[in-house]
Coordinates of C-alpha atoms and ligand atoms in Angstrom, one line a residue:
M1 CA 0.0 0.0 0.0
D2 CA 3.0 2.3 0.4
K3 CA 3.5 2.1 -3.3
A4 CA -0.1 2.9 -4.0
L5 CA 0.1 6.0 -1.7
T6 CA 3.2 7.2 -3.5
F7 CA 1.5 7.0 -6.8
L8 CA -1.5 8.8 -5.4
K9 CA 0.7 11.7 -4.2
N10 CA 3.4 11.9 -6.8
T11 CA 1.5 11.0 -10.0
F12 CA -2.0 12.2 -9.2
G13 CA -1.2 14.9 -6.7
F14 CA -3.8 13.9 -4.1
D15 CA -3.3 13.6 -0.4
G16 CA -5.4 10.7 0.6
F17 CA -7.8 8.0 -0.6
R18 CA -11.5 8.4 -0.6
P19 CA -13.5 5.5 0.8
P20 CA -13.4 2.8 -0.4
Q21 CA -10.5 3.4 -2.8
A22 CA -7.8 2.1 -0.4
E23 CA -9.6 -1.2 0.2
V24 CA -10.4 -1.8 -3.5
I25 CA -6.8 -1.1 -4.5
N26 CA -5.5 -3.4 -1.8
T27 CA -7.7 -6.2 -3.0
L28 CA -6.5 -5.9 -6.6
V29 CA -2.8 -5.4 -5.7
N30 CA -3.1 -8.7 -3.9
G31 CA -4.6 -10.4 -6.9
G32 CA -8.3 -10.5 -5.8
D33 CA -11.4 -9.5 -7.9
A34 CA -13.6 -6.6 -7.0
L35 CA -17.1 -5.3 -7.8
V36 CA -17.2 -1.5 -7.2
L37 CA -20.4 0.6 -7.0
M38 CA -19.6 4.2 -6.5
P39 CA -21.6 7.3 -7.5
T40 CA -20.6 9.4 -10.5
G41 CA -17.6 11.5 -9.5
G42 CA -16.8 9.2 -6.6
G43 CA -13.4 8.3 -8.0
K44 CA -13.7 5.0 -9.7
S45 CA -10.8 5.4 -12.1
L46 CA -8.2 5.5 -9.4
C47 CA -9.5 2.1 -8.2
Y48 CA -7.9 0.4 -11.3
Q49 CA -5.4 3.0 -12.4
I50 CA -3.3 2.8 -9.2
P51 CA -3.2 -1.1 -9.0
A52 CA -2.3 -1.1 -12.7
L53 CA 0.7 1.0 -11.9
V54 CA 1.6 -0.9 -8.8
R55 CA 1.4 -4.4 -10.3
P56 CA 3.7 -5.5 -13.1
G57 CA 2.3 -5.6 -16.6
C58 CA -0.3 -3.5 -18.4
G59 CA -3.8 -2.8 -17.1
I60 CA -6.6 -3.5 -19.6
V61 CA -9.6 -1.2 -19.3
I62 CA -12.7 -2.2 -21.1
S63 CA -15.1 0.6 -21.8
P64 CA -18.0 1.1 -24.2
L65 CA -17.5 4.8 -24.3
I66 CA -15.2 5.1 -27.3
A67 CA -15.7 8.9 -27.6
L68 CA -14.1 9.3 -24.2
M69 CA -11.0 7.1 -24.6
K70 CA -8.8 9.7 -26.2
D71 CA -9.5 12.3 -23.5
Q72 CA -8.9 9.7 -20.8
V73 CA -5.6 8.7 -22.3
D74 CA -4.6 12.3 -22.9
A75 CA -5.2 13.0 -19.2
L76 CA -3.1 10.0 -18.1
L77 CA -0.2 11.0 -20.5
L78 CA -0.2 14.5 -18.9
L79 CA 0.3 12.8 -15.6
G80 CA 3.2 10.8 -16.9
V81 CA 1.4 7.5 -17.1
N82 CA 2.1 5.4 -20.3
A83 CA -1.5 5.0 -21.6
S84 CA -3.0 4.2 -24.9
F85 CA -6.3 3.0 -26.5
L86 CA -7.5 0.5 -29.1
N87 CA -10.8 1.1 -30.8
S88 CA -12.3 1.5 -34.3
T89 CA -11.2 5.2 -34.5
L90 CA -7.6 4.1 -35.2
D91 CA -6.2 3.2 -38.6
H92 CA -4.0 0.2 -39.3
Q93 CA -0.8 1.9 -38.6
Q94 CA -1.9 3.3 -35.3
V95 CA -3.3 -0.1 -34.2
F96 CA 0.1 -1.7 -35.1
E97 CA 2.0 0.9 -33.1
V98 CA -0.2 0.4 -30.0
E99 CA 0.1 -3.4 -30.3
Q100 CA 3.9 -3.1 -30.5
A101 CA 4.0 -0.8 -27.5
L102 CA 2.1 -3.4 -25.6
R103 CA 4.4 -6.3 -26.7
D104 CA 7.4 -4.2 -25.7
G105 CA 6.0 -3.8 -22.2
N106 CA 5.8 0.0 -22.7
L107 CA 2.2 0.5 -21.5
D108 CA 0.8 0.9 -18.0
L109 CA -2.8 1.2 -19.1
L110 CA -4.6 0.2 -22.3
Y111 CA -8.2 1.2 -23.0
I112 CA -10.1 -1.2 -25.3
S113 CA -13.7 -1.2 -26.6
P114 CA -15.5 -4.5 -25.9
E115 CA -15.9 -5.4 -29.6
R116 CA -12.2 -5.0 -30.1
L117 CA -11.2 -7.0 -27.0
T118 CA -13.3 -10.0 -28.0
Q119 CA -11.6 -10.3 -31.5
E120 CA -9.4 -13.4 -31.9
R121 CA -6.5 -11.3 -32.8
T122 CA -6.7 -9.2 -29.6
L123 CA -7.2 -12.2 -27.4
A124 CA -4.2 -13.9 -28.9
L125 CA -2.1 -10.8 -28.3
L126 CA -3.2 -10.5 -24.7
Q127 CA -2.1 -14.1 -24.1
E128 CA 1.4 -13.1 -25.1
V129 CA 1.9 -10.2 -22.9
S130 CA 2.0 -9.4 -19.2
I131 CA -1.3 -8.1 -17.8
S132 CA -1.7 -6.5 -14.4
L133 CA -5.5 -6.5 -14.3
F134 CA -8.7 -6.2 -16.3
A135 CA -11.0 -3.3 -15.4
I136 CA -14.6 -3.5 -16.8
D137 CA -16.0 0.0 -16.7
E138 CA -19.7 0.8 -17.0
A139 CA -20.3 -2.8 -16.0
H140 CA -24.1 -2.3 -15.9
C141 CA -23.9 -2.6 -19.7
V142 CA -24.1 -6.4 -19.3
S143 CA -27.6 -5.9 -18.0
Q144 CA -30.2 -6.8 -20.6
W145 CA -32.9 -4.9 -18.7
G146 CA -31.0 -1.7 -18.5
H147 CA -30.9 1.2 -21.0
D148 CA -27.3 0.8 -21.8
F149 CA -27.2 -2.9 -22.7
R150 CA -24.2 -3.9 -24.9
A151 CA -24.3 -7.4 -26.5
D152 CA -20.4 -7.5 -26.5
Y153 CA -20.4 -7.2 -22.8
L154 CA -22.0 -10.6 -22.5
Q155 CA -18.9 -12.1 -23.8
L156 CA -16.7 -10.7 -21.1
S157 CA -17.2 -13.7 -19.0
L158 CA -14.4 -15.2 -21.2
L159 CA -11.9 -13.1 -19.3
H160 CA -12.3 -15.3 -16.3
R161 CA -12.0 -18.5 -18.4
E162 CA -9.0 -17.4 -20.5
F163 CA -7.1 -15.4 -17.9
P164 CA -8.0 -17.1 -14.6
S165 CA -5.1 -15.7 -12.7
I166 CA -5.5 -12.1 -13.6
P167 CA -7.5 -9.9 -11.2
R168 CA -10.6 -8.3 -12.5
I169 CA -12.5 -5.2 -11.3
A170 CA -16.0 -4.3 -12.5
L171 CA -17.2 -0.8 -11.9
T172 CA -20.6 1.0 -12.2
A173 CA -22.5 3.9 -10.8
T174 CA -25.9 2.1 -11.3
A175 CA -27.3 1.4 -7.9
D176 CA -30.1 -1.1 -8.1
A177 CA -29.8 -4.6 -6.7
R178 CA -31.1 -6.4 -9.8
T179 CA -28.4 -4.9 -12.0
R180 CA -25.8 -5.8 -9.4
E181 CA -26.9 -9.4 -9.4
E182 CA -26.7 -9.5 -13.2
I183 CA -23.2 -8.1 -13.2
I184 CA -22.0 -10.7 -10.7
S185 CA -23.5 -13.7 -12.5
R186 CA -22.7 -12.6 -16.1
L187 CA -19.2 -11.6 -15.4
D188 CA -18.5 -14.5 -13.0
L189 CA -17.7 -12.3 -10.1
I190 CA -19.2 -14.5 -7.4
D191 CA -15.9 -14.6 -5.4
A192 CA -15.2 -11.0 -5.9
D193 CA -15.1 -8.6 -3.0
H194 CA -18.0 -6.1 -3.1
Y195 CA -17.6 -2.4 -2.4
L196 CA -20.6 -0.2 -2.2
A197 CA -20.0 3.4 -1.6
G198 CA -22.8 5.7 -0.5
F199 CA -24.6 7.4 -3.3
D200 CA -24.5 10.9 -1.8
R201 CA -23.1 13.7 -3.9
P202 CA -22.3 16.2 -1.2
N203 CA -20.9 18.9 -3.5
I204 CA -24.2 19.2 -5.4
R205 CA -26.6 21.7 -4.1
Y206 CA -30.3 20.8 -4.8
T207 CA -32.7 23.7 -5.4
I208 CA -36.3 23.1 -6.5
G209 CA -38.6 26.1 -7.2
L210 CA -42.0 26.8 -8.6
K211 CA -42.3 27.5 -12.3
Q212 CA -43.7 30.9 -12.8
N213 CA -41.9 32.7 -15.6
P214 CA -39.4 30.1 -16.7
K215 CA -37.1 32.3 -18.9
P216 CA -36.6 35.1 -16.4
Q217 CA -36.2 32.5 -13.7
L218 CA -33.5 30.6 -15.6
L219 CA -31.8 33.8 -16.6
R220 CA -31.6 35.0 -13.1
F221 CA -30.1 31.8 -11.9
L222 CA -27.5 31.8 -14.6
K223 CA -26.6 35.4 -14.1
D224 CA -26.4 35.2 -10.3
A225 CA -24.7 31.8 -9.9
H226 CA -23.1 30.7 -13.2
P227 CA -22.4 33.7 -15.5
R228 CA -19.4 31.9 -17.1
D229 CA -19.8 28.2 -16.4
A230 CA -20.5 25.1 -18.4
G231 CA -23.8 23.5 -17.7
I232 CA -26.7 21.5 -19.0
V233 CA -30.3 22.7 -19.3
Y234 CA -32.8 19.9 -19.7
C235 CA -36.2 20.4 -21.4
L236 CA -38.9 17.9 -22.2
S237 CA -39.4 18.6 -25.9
R238 CA -37.0 19.0 -28.9
K239 CA -38.7 22.2 -29.9
K240 CA -38.2 23.7 -26.6
T241 CA -34.5 22.9 -26.5
E242 CA -34.0 24.8 -29.7
E243 CA -36.1 27.7 -28.6
T244 CA -34.3 28.0 -25.3
A245 CA -30.9 27.7 -26.8
T246 CA -31.6 30.4 -29.3
W247 CA -33.0 32.7 -26.6
L248 CA -30.0 32.1 -24.3
K249 CA -27.7 32.9 -27.2
G250 CA -29.5 36.2 -27.5
E251 CA -28.9 36.8 -23.8
G252 CA -25.1 36.4 -24.4
F253 CA -24.6 32.8 -23.4
N254 CA -22.8 30.3 -25.4
A255 CA -25.7 27.9 -25.7
L256 CA -26.2 25.0 -28.1
P257 CA -29.2 22.6 -28.5
Y258 CA -29.0 18.8 -28.4
H259 CA -31.7 16.3 -29.1
A260 CA -32.1 13.0 -31.1
G261 CA -33.8 14.9 -34.0
L262 CA -30.7 16.8 -34.9
N263 CA -28.5 15.1 -37.5
A264 CA -25.5 13.2 -36.2
E265 CA -22.9 15.7 -37.4
V266 CA -24.5 18.6 -35.6
R267 CA -24.9 16.5 -32.5
A268 CA -21.2 15.5 -32.5
D269 CA -20.2 19.0 -33.1
H270 CA -22.2 20.4 -30.2
Q271 CA -21.1 17.7 -27.9
S272 CA -17.4 18.3 -28.7
R273 CA -17.8 22.0 -28.2
F274 CA -19.4 21.4 -24.9
L275 CA -16.4 19.2 -23.9
R276 CA -13.6 21.4 -25.2
D277 CA -14.7 25.0 -25.1
D278 CA -15.0 26.9 -21.9
A279 CA -18.5 27.7 -20.5
V280 CA -20.8 26.1 -23.1
I281 CA -24.3 25.5 -22.1
I282 CA -26.1 22.5 -23.7
V283 CA -29.8 22.8 -23.9
A284 CA -31.0 19.2 -24.3
T285 CA -33.6 16.5 -24.0
I286 CA -32.7 13.5 -22.0
A287 CA -31.0 12.1 -25.2
F288 CA -28.0 14.0 -23.9
G289 CA -25.9 12.6 -21.1
M290 CA -24.8 9.0 -21.5
G291 CA -21.0 9.0 -22.0
I292 CA -20.6 12.6 -21.1
D293 CA -17.7 12.5 -18.8
K294 CA -17.0 16.2 -18.5
P295 CA -15.9 16.7 -14.9
D296 CA -16.5 20.5 -14.7
V297 CA -20.2 20.8 -15.4
R298 CA -21.1 23.4 -12.8
F299 CA -24.8 23.2 -13.1
V300 CA -27.7 21.1 -14.3
A301 CA -30.9 23.0 -14.7
H302 CA -34.3 21.3 -15.3
L303 CA -37.0 23.5 -17.0
D304 CA -39.4 20.5 -16.9
L305 CA -40.1 17.9 -14.3
P306 CA -38.3 14.5 -14.9
K307 CA -40.5 11.4 -14.9
T308 CA -38.9 9.7 -12.0
I309 CA -36.5 10.3 -9.1
E310 CA -34.1 7.9 -10.8
S311 CA -33.9 10.1 -13.9
Y312 CA -33.6 13.2 -11.8
Y313 CA -30.7 11.7 -9.8
Q314 CA -29.0 10.5 -12.9
E315 CA -29.3 13.8 -14.8
T316 CA -28.3 16.0 -11.9
G317 CA -25.5 13.6 -11.2
R318 CA -23.7 14.9 -14.3
A319 CA -22.9 18.1 -12.4
G320 CA -19.8 18.5 -10.4
R321 CA -18.0 15.2 -11.1
D322 CA -14.7 16.9 -10.1
G323 CA -16.0 17.3 -6.6
A324 CA -16.1 21.1 -6.7
P325 CA -19.4 22.8 -5.8
A326 CA -22.2 22.5 -8.4
D327 CA -25.9 23.3 -8.7
A328 CA -28.8 21.1 -9.4
W329 CA -31.6 23.6 -10.1
M330 CA -35.1 22.9 -11.2
I331 CA -38.4 24.6 -11.6
Y332 CA -41.7 22.7 -12.0
G333 CA -45.4 23.3 -12.1
L334 CA -48.7 21.4 -12.1
Q335 CA -48.8 21.5 -15.9
D336 CA -45.6 19.4 -15.9
V337 CA -47.4 16.7 -14.0
S338 CA -50.4 16.7 -16.4
K339 CA -48.1 16.6 -19.4
L340 CA -46.2 13.6 -18.1
R341 CA -49.4 11.8 -17.1
Q342 CA -50.6 12.3 -20.6
M343 CA -47.4 11.0 -22.2
L344 CA -47.6 8.0 -19.8
D345 CA -51.2 7.4 -20.8
Q346 CA -50.4 7.5 -24.5
S347 CA -47.4 5.2 -24.1
E348 CA -47.6 1.6 -24.9
G349 CA -47.3 -0.7 -22.0
S350 CA -49.4 -2.7 -19.6
E351 CA -51.8 -1.2 -17.1
E352 CA -49.4 -2.5 -14.4
H353 CA -46.5 -0.7 -16.0
K354 CA -48.5 2.5 -16.1
R355 CA -49.4 2.2 -12.5
I356 CA -45.8 1.7 -11.4
E357 CA -44.7 4.7 -13.5
Q358 CA -47.4 6.8 -12.0
H359 CA -46.2 6.0 -8.5
R360 CA -42.7 6.9 -9.6
L361 CA -43.9 10.2 -10.9
N362 CA -45.7 10.9 -7.7
A363 CA -42.5 10.2 -5.8
M364 CA -40.8 12.8 -7.9
L365 CA -43.5 15.3 -7.2
G366 CA -43.3 14.5 -3.6
L367 CA -39.6 15.4 -3.6
C368 CA -40.5 18.8 -5.1
E369 CA -43.1 19.5 -2.4
I370 CA -41.4 18.3 0.7
T371 CA -40.6 20.8 3.5
S372 CA -37.6 18.8 4.8
C373 CA -34.1 18.2 3.5
R374 CA -34.1 17.2 -0.2
R375 CA -30.9 15.2 0.0
H376 CA -32.2 13.2 2.9
A377 CA -35.3 12.4 0.9
L378 CA -33.4 11.5 -2.2
L379 CA -31.1 9.2 -0.3
A380 CA -33.9 7.6 1.6
Y381 CA -35.6 6.9 -1.8
F382 CA -32.5 4.8 -2.6
D383 CA -32.6 3.2 0.9
E384 CA -29.6 5.0 2.1
A385 CA -29.5 6.4 5.6
S386 CA -28.3 10.0 6.0
P387 CA -28.5 12.9 8.5
E388 CA -31.9 14.7 8.7
Q389 CA -30.3 17.9 7.4
C390 CA -27.6 18.2 4.8
G391 CA -27.0 21.9 5.0
N392 CA -26.5 22.1 1.2
C393 CA -30.0 22.1 -0.3
D394 CA -32.6 24.8 -0.6
T395 CA -34.8 23.6 2.2
C396 CA -31.9 23.2 4.6
L397 CA -30.4 26.6 3.7
Y398 CA -33.7 28.5 3.7
P399 CA -36.2 26.5 5.7
V400 CA -39.7 26.7 4.2
D401 CA -42.6 28.0 6.2
T402 CA -45.6 25.7 6.7
W403 CA -49.2 26.4 7.4
D404 CA -52.1 24.4 8.7
G405 CA -53.8 23.5 5.5
T406 CA -56.4 21.1 6.9
E407 CA -59.4 23.2 6.1
A408 CA -58.1 24.2 2.7
A409 CA -57.4 20.6 1.8
Q410 CA -60.9 19.6 2.9
K411 CA -62.4 22.2 0.6
A412 CA -60.1 21.0 -2.3
L413 CA -61.1 17.4 -1.8
S414 CA -64.8 18.3 -1.5
V415 CA -64.9 20.3 -4.7
I416 CA -63.4 17.4 -6.6
F417 CA -66.0 15.1 -5.1
R418 CA -69.0 17.4 -5.6
T419 CA -68.2 18.0 -9.2
G420 CA -68.0 14.3 -9.9
Q421 CA -64.2 13.9 -10.2
R422 CA -64.4 15.0 -13.8
F423 CA -62.7 18.4 -13.9
G424 CA -59.2 19.8 -14.0
V425 CA -57.6 22.1 -11.5
N426 CA -58.4 25.4 -13.1
H427 CA -62.1 24.8 -13.2
L428 CA -62.1 23.4 -9.6
I429 CA -60.4 26.6 -8.5
D430 CA -63.0 28.7 -10.3
V431 CA -65.7 26.9 -8.4
L432 CA -63.9 27.3 -5.1
R433 CA -63.3 31.0 -5.7
G434 CA -67.0 31.6 -6.7
S435 CA -66.4 32.4 -10.4
E436 CA -69.5 32.9 -12.5
N437 CA -67.9 32.1 -15.9
D438 CA -69.6 30.2 -18.7
K439 CA -68.3 26.8 -17.7
V440 CA -69.4 27.2 -14.1
F441 CA -73.0 28.0 -15.4
Q442 CA -72.9 25.3 -18.0
F443 CA -72.5 22.6 -15.3
D444 CA -74.6 24.3 -12.7
H445 CA -71.7 24.5 -10.4
H446 CA -72.8 27.9 -9.1
K447 CA -75.6 26.0 -7.3
L448 CA -73.3 23.8 -5.3
P449 CA -72.8 24.7 -1.6
I450 CA -69.0 24.5 -2.2
H451 CA -69.2 27.4 -4.8
G452 CA -67.4 30.4 -3.5
V453 CA -66.2 28.9 -0.2
G454 CA -62.5 29.4 -1.1
K455 CA -62.1 33.1 -1.6
E456 CA -59.6 33.4 1.2
L457 CA -56.9 31.9 -1.1
D458 CA -55.9 33.2 -4.6
A459 CA -55.6 30.9 -7.6
N460 CA -51.9 30.3 -7.1
Q461 CA -52.4 29.4 -3.5
W462 CA -55.1 26.9 -4.5
K463 CA -52.8 25.4 -7.1
S464 CA -50.2 24.9 -4.5
V465 CA -52.8 23.1 -2.3
F466 CA -53.8 20.8 -5.1
R467 CA -50.1 20.1 -6.0
Q468 CA -49.2 19.2 -2.5
L469 CA -52.3 16.9 -2.2
M470 CA -51.2 15.2 -5.4
A471 CA -47.6 14.9 -4.2
R472 CA -48.8 13.2 -1.1
D473 CA -51.1 10.8 -2.9
Y474 CA -54.4 12.2 -1.7
I475 CA -55.5 12.9 -5.3
R476 CA -54.3 12.0 -8.7
V477 CA -54.7 13.2 -12.3
D478 CA -56.9 10.7 -14.1
V479 CA -55.0 9.2 -16.9
D480 CA -58.1 8.4 -18.9
S481 CA -59.9 11.8 -18.9
F482 CA -57.9 14.8 -19.8
G483 CA -56.4 16.3 -16.6
A484 CA -59.4 15.5 -14.4
L485 CA -58.5 15.2 -10.7
R486 CA -59.7 12.1 -8.8
L487 CA -59.7 11.2 -5.1
E488 CA -57.6 8.5 -3.7
E489 CA -58.6 6.2 -0.9
K490 CA -56.1 7.8 1.3
C491 CA -58.1 11.1 1.5
R492 CA -60.9 9.7 3.7
P493 CA -59.5 10.5 7.1
L494 CA -58.6 14.0 6.0
L495 CA -62.1 14.6 4.6
R496 CA -63.7 13.4 7.8
G497 CA -61.5 15.6 9.9
D498 CA -59.6 12.8 11.6
E499 CA -56.3 14.0 10.2
S500 CA -54.7 17.3 9.8
I501 CA -52.2 18.4 7.2
F502 CA -49.4 21.0 7.1
L503 CA -48.6 22.5 3.7
R504 CA -45.5 24.4 2.5
K505 CA -45.8 28.0 1.7
D506 CA -44.6 28.7 -1.8
V507 CA -41.4 30.5 -1.8
K508 CA -41.4 33.5 -4.1
T509 CA -39.0 32.7 -7.0
R510 CA -37.2 35.9 -6.5
T511 CA -35.9 34.7 -3.2
V512 CA -35.0 31.3 -4.6
A513 CA -32.9 32.9 -7.3
K514 CA -31.2 35.2 -4.9
Q515 CA -30.2 32.3 -2.8
T516 CA -28.0 30.8 -5.5
K517 CA -24.9 32.9 -5.4
T518 CA -21.8 32.1 -7.3
M519 CA -20.2 29.1 -5.8
L520 CA -16.6 30.5 -5.5
P521 CA -15.4 31.0 -2.0
E522 CA -16.1 34.6 -0.9
D523 CA -12.6 35.9 -0.5
I524 CA -11.4 34.8 -4.0
D525 CA -10.2 37.5 -6.3
I526 CA -12.4 37.2 -9.3
G527 CA -9.8 38.9 -11.5
L528 CA -7.2 36.2 -10.5
W529 CA -9.8 33.5 -11.1
E530 CA -10.4 34.7 -14.6
A531 CA -6.7 35.0 -15.3
L532 CA -6.1 31.5 -14.1
R533 CA -8.9 30.2 -16.3
E534 CA -7.5 32.1 -19.3
C535 CA -4.0 30.6 -18.6
R536 CA -5.6 27.1 -18.5
R537 CA -7.5 27.8 -21.7
R538 CA -4.4 28.8 -23.5
L539 CA -2.4 25.8 -22.4
A540 CA -5.3 23.5 -23.3
E541 CA -5.7 25.0 -26.7
A542 CA -2.0 24.7 -27.4
Q543 CA -2.1 21.0 -26.6
G544 CA -5.5 20.2 -28.2
V545 CA -7.1 18.9 -25.0
P546 CA -10.1 20.1 -23.0
P547 CA -9.2 22.6 -20.3
Y548 CA -10.1 20.3 -17.4
I549 CA -7.4 17.9 -18.5
I550 CA -4.8 20.6 -17.6
F551 CA -6.3 21.2 -14.1
H552 CA -9.7 20.7 -12.6
D553 CA -11.7 23.7 -11.4
S554 CA -11.1 22.6 -7.8
T555 CA -7.3 22.9 -8.3
L556 CA -7.7 26.3 -9.9
Q557 CA -9.8 27.4 -7.0
A558 CA -7.1 26.2 -4.6
M559 CA -4.6 28.3 -6.5
A560 CA -6.8 31.4 -6.2
E561 CA -7.5 30.7 -2.6
Y562 CA -4.0 30.0 -1.3
M563 CA -2.0 31.9 -3.9
P564 CA 1.2 29.8 -3.7
A565 CA 4.4 31.8 -4.3
T566 CA 6.9 29.0 -4.9
L567 CA 6.9 25.7 -6.8
D568 CA 7.1 24.0 -3.4
E569 CA 3.9 25.7 -2.2
F570 CA 2.3 25.0 -5.6
S571 CA 3.0 21.3 -5.3
A572 CA 1.0 21.1 -2.1
L573 CA -2.3 21.9 -4.0
S574 CA -4.7 19.0 -4.5
G575 CA -4.5 17.8 -8.1
V576 CA -0.9 18.8 -8.7
G577 CA 1.4 15.8 -9.3
E578 CA 5.1 15.9 -10.2
R579 CA 4.6 16.0 -13.9
K580 CA 2.1 18.9 -13.9
L581 CA 4.1 20.8 -11.4
Q582 CA 7.1 20.9 -13.7
K583 CA 5.1 21.4 -16.8
Y584 CA 2.6 24.0 -15.7
G585 CA 3.7 25.3 -12.3
P586 CA 5.9 28.1 -13.5
E587 CA 3.2 29.6 -15.8
F588 CA 0.5 29.5 -13.2
L589 CA 2.8 31.0 -10.6
E590 CA 3.5 33.9 -12.9
V591 CA -0.2 34.6 -13.3
I592 CA -0.6 34.5 -9.5
Q593 CA 2.4 36.7 -8.9
G594 CA 1.1 39.2 -11.6
S595 CA -2.2 39.4 -9.8
S596 CA -0.6 39.9 -6.3
H597 CA 1.4 42.8 -7.7
S598 CA -1.6 44.5 -8.9
L599 CA -3.2 43.9 -5.5
D600 CA -0.2 45.5 -3.8
Q601 CA -0.4 48.5 -6.0
A602 CA -4.1 48.9 -5.4
T603 CA -3.6 49.0 -1.6
P604 CA -0.6 51.3 -0.9
Ligands
ADP1 P1 -16.0 8.4 -11.5 O1 -15.4 7.6 -12.6 O2 -16.3 7.5 -10.3 O3 -17.2 9.1 -12.0 P2 -13.5 9.8 -11.4 O4 -12.7 8.6 -11.3 O5 -13.6 10.4 -12.8 O6 -15.0 9.4 -11.0 O7 -13.1 10.8 -10.3 C1 -13.9 12.0 -10.1 C2 -13.0 13.1 -9.6 O8 -12.5 12.9 -8.3 C3 -11.8 13.3 -10.5 O9 -11.7 14.7 -10.7 C4 -10.7 12.7 -9.7 O10 -9.5 13.3 -10.0 C5 -11.1 13.1 -8.3 N1 -10.6 12.1 -7.3 C6 -10.6 10.8 -7.4 N2 -10.0 10.2 -6.3 C7 -9.6 11.3 -5.5 C8 -8.9 11.4 -4.3 N3 -8.5 10.3 -3.6 N4 -8.5 12.6 -3.8 C9 -8.9 13.7 -4.5 N5 -9.6 13.7 -5.7 C10 -9.9 12.5 -6.2
ZN2 ZN1 -30.6 19.4 2.9

């Protein structure tokens, strides 16, 4: 383990292992197999990179994400690790050179696509050379039930048969037990040690607000918190992604649309600009995400409600993989719920399936409407225990007020019942507020005793009541008749007065937006921060790599915060290993010195 620690410090520039990296590395170094489940950004790569360096021979990394291999390898080369990749993007000559390097024992790590690995030629080559370990990344791709199934992954059980003495490690961020079982059985990992890290992403701040005026709300969030950051904005429809991107461009942001309807070239271009340029915002449908390994995505914004908590967690999880502070920001409204219910209704699938999906949607809505800690609720949904308060979500930072909504809830339930469970929320609110419009007269609803009993709340407040009743499963939108609200069995005690209910007061959006300040530490000199980013951008461009491969945001922040004056001080920053110290240290030190001079001059 001493050797492992030396690599961690000297090569990667980190001070200590994160759980459970040390244990995983120990297992592999000693020749054992491991199954590792860690959240996105948890630090899975080091779990195989370090043992591959410690053990003799080359580490073989199998990954389906061909588009990422070059960047992964570039990043390793910059650290001084001899890495290479083999996939269909290489021509014959390049393949030959990589194979030769492998034969000559000049590689520490080799990334291979599954279809390349399972070719006779590759397997024969691997039999000839010394191999330190096999790492199977994105191991959930063996699951035939998952979204990312890869037929080639099924063949990976051959590794165990053909290379019985070489340790194997399978890694994934997919949590559920069924996928885990499939990985174990299909990859023959029954005897492997299992490592399950918690799924919390402490650096992500969750904020969920009410959708009022989406565009100004988003603009405010971006201007206040992320004026020059890379991020993803998710929308439900293709049309909306294009509209939103165009509008953001007009507002001065570098925004690009992404959805499955764009042709492949445009998509590839937008994706690569997102990865390589500084501060690009991708406005996308859920088609965007898989295989996006950009570590410095500083925010994920949802303009529409995701269908399930699982999708919400996966999509927001793309923020802040580098561990630096990031935002998961969402606005939603009742219209989102109706739209999703309609889509669900029109989808093919059994009644059983629709019912399950409906429950999952309700859970999502429940998360939006809770008055307690969002993170605690999220983790509880994934059966993970956590403190009652996380201190880094909107409800923890700015506790919501609640009010006794028992009477209002009773009125809301009654009006649904009295009008025959056939009407949508707007009409129900009209009846409660005593409206005398055509529709009210048409159905004789002005004659009902419930007509006009709800004047004490305005329409928005009533919407909030209905939403919260829906989130807590007292009522639901009827899937068969367009947006009509129906009562659930659960509402009886509340209607009878045997139960009381506390509701959250809607937070005005203005306050929600104001809460999200830029995430840089307060005493950082913004001028210096920008100068450091410019220096990084210049170096990245000169080398044809994305900026984060030079240094991550967190390392840049540390530079701005501690302002090292010597190479020795510079080497103490997290993320600065020996190679990068020599290669980039002097240039960044110059930038820091330049800025401290100007500070000195400013304060005589
Ligand atoms: P994953 O593959 O699990 O999504 P990565 O391996 O890409 O995550 O690591 C995520 C980030 O955490 C990277 O920026 C990596 O450099 C950083 N990291 C990993 N392990 C450590 C550690 N022990 N100390 C500090 N940073 C780490
Ligand atoms: Zn919290």
